[in-house]
Short mmCIF file of C-alpha atoms in Angstrom, two decimals:
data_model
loop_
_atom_site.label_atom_id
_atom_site.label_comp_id
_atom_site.label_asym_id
_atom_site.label_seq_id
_atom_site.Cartn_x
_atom_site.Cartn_y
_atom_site.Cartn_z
CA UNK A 161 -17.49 0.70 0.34
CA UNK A 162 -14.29 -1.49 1.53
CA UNK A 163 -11.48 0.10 2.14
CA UNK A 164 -7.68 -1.04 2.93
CA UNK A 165 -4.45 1.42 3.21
CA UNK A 166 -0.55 0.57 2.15
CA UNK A 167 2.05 2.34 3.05
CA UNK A 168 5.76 1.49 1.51
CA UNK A 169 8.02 3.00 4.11
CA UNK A 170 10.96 0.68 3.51
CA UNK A 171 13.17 3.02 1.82
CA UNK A 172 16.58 4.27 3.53
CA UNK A 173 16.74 7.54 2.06
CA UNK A 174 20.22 7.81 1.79
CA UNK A 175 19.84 10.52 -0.70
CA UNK A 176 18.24 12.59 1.86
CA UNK A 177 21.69 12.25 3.85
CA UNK A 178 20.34 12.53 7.67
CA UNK A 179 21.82 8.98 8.65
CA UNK A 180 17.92 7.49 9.18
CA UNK A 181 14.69 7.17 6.75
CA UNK A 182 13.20 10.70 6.43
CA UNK A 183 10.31 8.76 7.19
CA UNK A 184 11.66 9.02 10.79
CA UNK A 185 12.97 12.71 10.51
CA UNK A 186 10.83 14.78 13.37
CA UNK A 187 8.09 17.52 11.39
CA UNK A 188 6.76 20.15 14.00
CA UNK A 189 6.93 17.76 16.67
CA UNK A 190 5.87 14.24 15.10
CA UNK A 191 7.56 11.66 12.81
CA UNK A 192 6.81 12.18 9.55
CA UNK A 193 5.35 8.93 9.21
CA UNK A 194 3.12 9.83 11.90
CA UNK A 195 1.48 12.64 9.85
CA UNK A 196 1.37 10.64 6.78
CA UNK A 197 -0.90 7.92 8.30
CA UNK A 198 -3.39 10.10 10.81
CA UNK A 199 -5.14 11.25 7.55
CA UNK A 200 -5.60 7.10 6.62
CA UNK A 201 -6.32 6.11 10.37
CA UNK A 202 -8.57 8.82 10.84
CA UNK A 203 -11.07 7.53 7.76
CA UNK A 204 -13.15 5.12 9.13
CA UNK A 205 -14.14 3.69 5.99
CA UNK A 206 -10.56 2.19 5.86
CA UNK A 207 -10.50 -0.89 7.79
CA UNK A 208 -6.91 -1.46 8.21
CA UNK A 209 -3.87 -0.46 6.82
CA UNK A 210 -0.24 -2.55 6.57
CA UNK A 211 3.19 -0.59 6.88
CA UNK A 212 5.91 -1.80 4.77
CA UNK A 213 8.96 -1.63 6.37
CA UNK A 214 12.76 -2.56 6.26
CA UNK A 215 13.48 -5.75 7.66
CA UNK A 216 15.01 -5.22 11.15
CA UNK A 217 13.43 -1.95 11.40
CA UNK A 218 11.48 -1.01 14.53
CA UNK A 219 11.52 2.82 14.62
CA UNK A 220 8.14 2.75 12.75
CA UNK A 221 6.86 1.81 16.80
CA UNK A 222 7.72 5.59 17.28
CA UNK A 223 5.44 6.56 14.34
CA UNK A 224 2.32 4.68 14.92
CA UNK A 225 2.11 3.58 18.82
CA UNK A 226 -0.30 1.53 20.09
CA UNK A 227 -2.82 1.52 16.91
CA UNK A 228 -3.73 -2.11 16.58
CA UNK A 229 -5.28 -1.42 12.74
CA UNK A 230 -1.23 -1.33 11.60
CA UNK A 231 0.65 -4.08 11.26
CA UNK A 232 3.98 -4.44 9.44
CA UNK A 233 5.39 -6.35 6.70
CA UNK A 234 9.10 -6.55 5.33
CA UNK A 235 9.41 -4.84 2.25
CA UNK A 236 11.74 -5.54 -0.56
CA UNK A 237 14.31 -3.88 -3.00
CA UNK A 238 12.16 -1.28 -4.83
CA UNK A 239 8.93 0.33 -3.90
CA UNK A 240 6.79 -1.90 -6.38
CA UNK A 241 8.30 -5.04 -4.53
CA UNK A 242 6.98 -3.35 -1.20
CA UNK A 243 3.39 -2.26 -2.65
CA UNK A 244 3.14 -5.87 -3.63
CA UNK A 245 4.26 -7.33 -0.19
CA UNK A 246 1.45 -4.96 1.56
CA UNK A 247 -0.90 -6.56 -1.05
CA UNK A 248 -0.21 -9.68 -0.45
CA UNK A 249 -0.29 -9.31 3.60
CA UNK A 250 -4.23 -8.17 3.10
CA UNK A 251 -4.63 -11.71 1.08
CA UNK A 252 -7.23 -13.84 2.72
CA UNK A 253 -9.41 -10.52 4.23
CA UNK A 254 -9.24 -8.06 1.58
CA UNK A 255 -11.84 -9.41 -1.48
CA UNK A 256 -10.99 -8.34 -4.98
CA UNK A 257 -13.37 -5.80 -5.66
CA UNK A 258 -12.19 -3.85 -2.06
CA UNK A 259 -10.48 -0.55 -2.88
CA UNK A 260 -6.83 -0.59 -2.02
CA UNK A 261 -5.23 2.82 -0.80
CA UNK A 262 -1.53 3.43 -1.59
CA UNK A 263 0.53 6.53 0.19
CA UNK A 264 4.17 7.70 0.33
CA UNK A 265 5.38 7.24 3.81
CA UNK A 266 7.50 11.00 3.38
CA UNK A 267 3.76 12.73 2.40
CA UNK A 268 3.43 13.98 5.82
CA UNK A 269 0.69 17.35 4.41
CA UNK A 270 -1.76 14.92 2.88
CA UNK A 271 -5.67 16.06 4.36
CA UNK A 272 -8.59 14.60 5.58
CA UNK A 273 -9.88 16.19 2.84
CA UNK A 274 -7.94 14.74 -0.10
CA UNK A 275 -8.70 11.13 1.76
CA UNK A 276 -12.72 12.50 1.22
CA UNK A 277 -12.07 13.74 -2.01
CA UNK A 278 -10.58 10.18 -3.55
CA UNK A 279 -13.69 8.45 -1.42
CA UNK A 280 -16.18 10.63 -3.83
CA UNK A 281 -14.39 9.87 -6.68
CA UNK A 282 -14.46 6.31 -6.43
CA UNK A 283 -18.53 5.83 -6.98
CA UNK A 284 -18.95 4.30 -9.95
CA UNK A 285 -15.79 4.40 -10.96
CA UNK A 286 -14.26 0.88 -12.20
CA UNK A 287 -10.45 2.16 -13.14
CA UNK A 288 -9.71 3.69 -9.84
CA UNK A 289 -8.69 7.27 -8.86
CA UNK A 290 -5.37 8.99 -7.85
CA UNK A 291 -4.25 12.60 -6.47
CA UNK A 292 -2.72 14.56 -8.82
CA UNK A 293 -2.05 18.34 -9.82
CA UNK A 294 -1.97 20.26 -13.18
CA UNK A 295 1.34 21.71 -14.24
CA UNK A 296 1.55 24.87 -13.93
CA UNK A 297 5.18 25.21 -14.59
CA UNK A 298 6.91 25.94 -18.66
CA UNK A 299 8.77 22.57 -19.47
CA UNK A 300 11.88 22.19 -20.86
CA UNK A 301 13.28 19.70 -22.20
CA UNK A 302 17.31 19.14 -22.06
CA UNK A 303 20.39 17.77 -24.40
CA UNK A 304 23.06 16.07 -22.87
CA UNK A 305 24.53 18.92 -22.13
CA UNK A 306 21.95 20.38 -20.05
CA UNK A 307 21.07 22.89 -21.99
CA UNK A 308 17.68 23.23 -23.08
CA UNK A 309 16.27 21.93 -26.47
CA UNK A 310 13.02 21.94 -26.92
CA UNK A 311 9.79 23.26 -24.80
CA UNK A 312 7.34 20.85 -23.67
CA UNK A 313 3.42 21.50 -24.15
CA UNK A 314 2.44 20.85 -20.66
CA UNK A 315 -1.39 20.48 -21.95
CA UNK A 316 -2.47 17.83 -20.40
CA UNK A 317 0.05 17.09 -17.97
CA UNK A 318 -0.25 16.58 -14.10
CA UNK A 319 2.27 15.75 -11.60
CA UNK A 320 1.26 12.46 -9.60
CA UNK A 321 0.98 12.31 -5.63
CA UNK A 322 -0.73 10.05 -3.83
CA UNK A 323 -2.75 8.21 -1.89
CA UNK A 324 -3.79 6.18 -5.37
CA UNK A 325 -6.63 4.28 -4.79
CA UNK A 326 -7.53 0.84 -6.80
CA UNK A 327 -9.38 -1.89 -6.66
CA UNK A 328 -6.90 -4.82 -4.55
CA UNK A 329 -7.01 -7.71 -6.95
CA UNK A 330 -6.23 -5.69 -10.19
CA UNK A 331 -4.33 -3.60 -8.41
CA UNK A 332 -1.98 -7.09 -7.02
CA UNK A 333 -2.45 -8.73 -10.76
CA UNK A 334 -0.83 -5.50 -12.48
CA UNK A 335 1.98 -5.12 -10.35
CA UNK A 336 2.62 -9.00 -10.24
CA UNK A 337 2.50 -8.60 -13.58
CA UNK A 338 4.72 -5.18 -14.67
CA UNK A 339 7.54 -6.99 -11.78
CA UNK A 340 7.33 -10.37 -13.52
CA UNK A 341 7.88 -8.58 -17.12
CA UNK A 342 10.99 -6.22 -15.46
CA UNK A 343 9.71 -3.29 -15.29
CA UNK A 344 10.28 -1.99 -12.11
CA UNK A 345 7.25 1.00 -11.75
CA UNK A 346 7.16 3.73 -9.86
CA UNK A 347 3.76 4.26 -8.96
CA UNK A 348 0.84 2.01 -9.27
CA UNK A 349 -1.03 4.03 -11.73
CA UNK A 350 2.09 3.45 -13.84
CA UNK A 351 1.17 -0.69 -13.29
CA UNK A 352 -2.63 -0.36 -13.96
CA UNK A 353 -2.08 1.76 -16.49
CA UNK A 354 -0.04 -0.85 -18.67
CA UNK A 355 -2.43 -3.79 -17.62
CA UNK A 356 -5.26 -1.27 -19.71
CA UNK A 357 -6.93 0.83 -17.10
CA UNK A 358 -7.53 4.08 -16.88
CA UNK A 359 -7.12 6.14 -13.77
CA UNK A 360 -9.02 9.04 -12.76
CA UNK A 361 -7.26 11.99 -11.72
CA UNK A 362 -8.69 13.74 -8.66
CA UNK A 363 -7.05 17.36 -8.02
CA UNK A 364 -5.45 17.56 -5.04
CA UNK A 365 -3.30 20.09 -3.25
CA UNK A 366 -0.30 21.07 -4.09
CA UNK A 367 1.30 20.79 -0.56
CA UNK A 368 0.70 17.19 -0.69
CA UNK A 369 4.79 16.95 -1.03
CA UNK A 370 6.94 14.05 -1.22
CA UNK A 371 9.84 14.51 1.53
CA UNK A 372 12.83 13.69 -0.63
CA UNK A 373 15.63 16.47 0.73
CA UNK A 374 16.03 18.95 3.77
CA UNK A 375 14.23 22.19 1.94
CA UNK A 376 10.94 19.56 1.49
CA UNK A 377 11.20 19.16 5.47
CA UNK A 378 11.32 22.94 5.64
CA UNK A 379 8.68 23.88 3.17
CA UNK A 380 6.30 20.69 4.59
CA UNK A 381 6.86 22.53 8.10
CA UNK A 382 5.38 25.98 6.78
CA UNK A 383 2.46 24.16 5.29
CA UNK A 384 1.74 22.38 8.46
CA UNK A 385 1.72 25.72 10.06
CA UNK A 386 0.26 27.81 7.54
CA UNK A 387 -2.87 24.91 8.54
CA UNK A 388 -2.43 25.28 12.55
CA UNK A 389 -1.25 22.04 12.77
#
């Protein structure tokens, strides 16, 4: 089993307000990058991953060192242009039916584990495979006035993380396609999902959080230690 990595880490995260990418922020003593790829770099079944950053952006160096399996692209104006830039940097080595993994650059709690997990989920499985987790959580749903107006069966439901994990050339023909069309996705299950596939969802763990403000830094920081790490 073939296996590639990409990692969008162009964003500025200007709604996280620290004056750099979050990506960057320091999490019990690493870059947050950092911690999002070991998990990747530490699967040996993944032969080489691309970082997707912003062009004229070297603080990723910090991140990932000397480790000669990442190299960088420039990403563009929306994370589904910079999924499809990493794609198209693996043209030439990765073949179509390789499996292509995709991870948030601000996951910095994802496991070895979950990496495993996805791996075990993939045999025999044509549509591909993404970390997700049951809501547990009653949903409301809200007016325009923010109060609430109806509640949502959350049957059914799961909240999304990643790494998602699909084959490379449907996973570069879908979001070729979804940009082409204007529709600007924001996650590539979301792409394969309107090209006709399927996705499996694999359970994963529900510190696997997305860095997006400065409680997520905190609460990422008690995981991290609630694991030794």
């Amino acid at each position: 089993m073939t296996a590639w990595a990409v990692v969008p880490a162009a964003g500025a995260g200007r709604r996280f307000g620290a004056g750099r990418p979050k990506q960057y922020l320091s999490l019990a003593g690493r870059p947050v990058l950092s911690r999002a790829l070991a998990p990747l770099l530490a699967e040996p079944r993944i032969k080489g991953l691309v970082l997707v950053v912003a062009e004229g952006d070297d603080a990723w160096r910090d991140a990932v060192g000397e480790d000669h399996r990442v190299e960088t692209v420039i990403g563009g104006a929306e994370r589904c242009h910079s999924v499809l830039a990493g794609l198209d940097a693996l043209a030439g080595r990765a073949a179509g039916e390789d499996w292509v993994f995709v991870h948030d650059a601000a996951r910095p709690c994802l496991t070895e584990a979950e990496v495993a997990a996805l791996f075990r989920a993939l045999a025999g499985e044509a549509s591909g495979a993404l970390l997700a987790v049951p809501l547990a959580d009653t949903l409301k749903r809200a007016d325009d006035e923010g109060r609430a107006r109806a509640t949502v069966p959350r049957d059914g439901l799961w909240r999304a993380l990643t790494p998602q994990v699909f084959r490379y050339g449907a996973l570069r023909a879908a979001l070729a396609a979804a940009i082409a069309e204007g529709e600007l996705v924001t996650d590539e299950a979301a792409a394969m999902e309107r090209a006709g596939h399927r996705p499996r969802l694999v359970p994963g763990a529900s510190g696997n959080i997305k860095i997006t403000g400065p409680a997520d830094l905190d609460l990422a920081a008690a995981v991290l230690t609630a694991r030794q790490e």
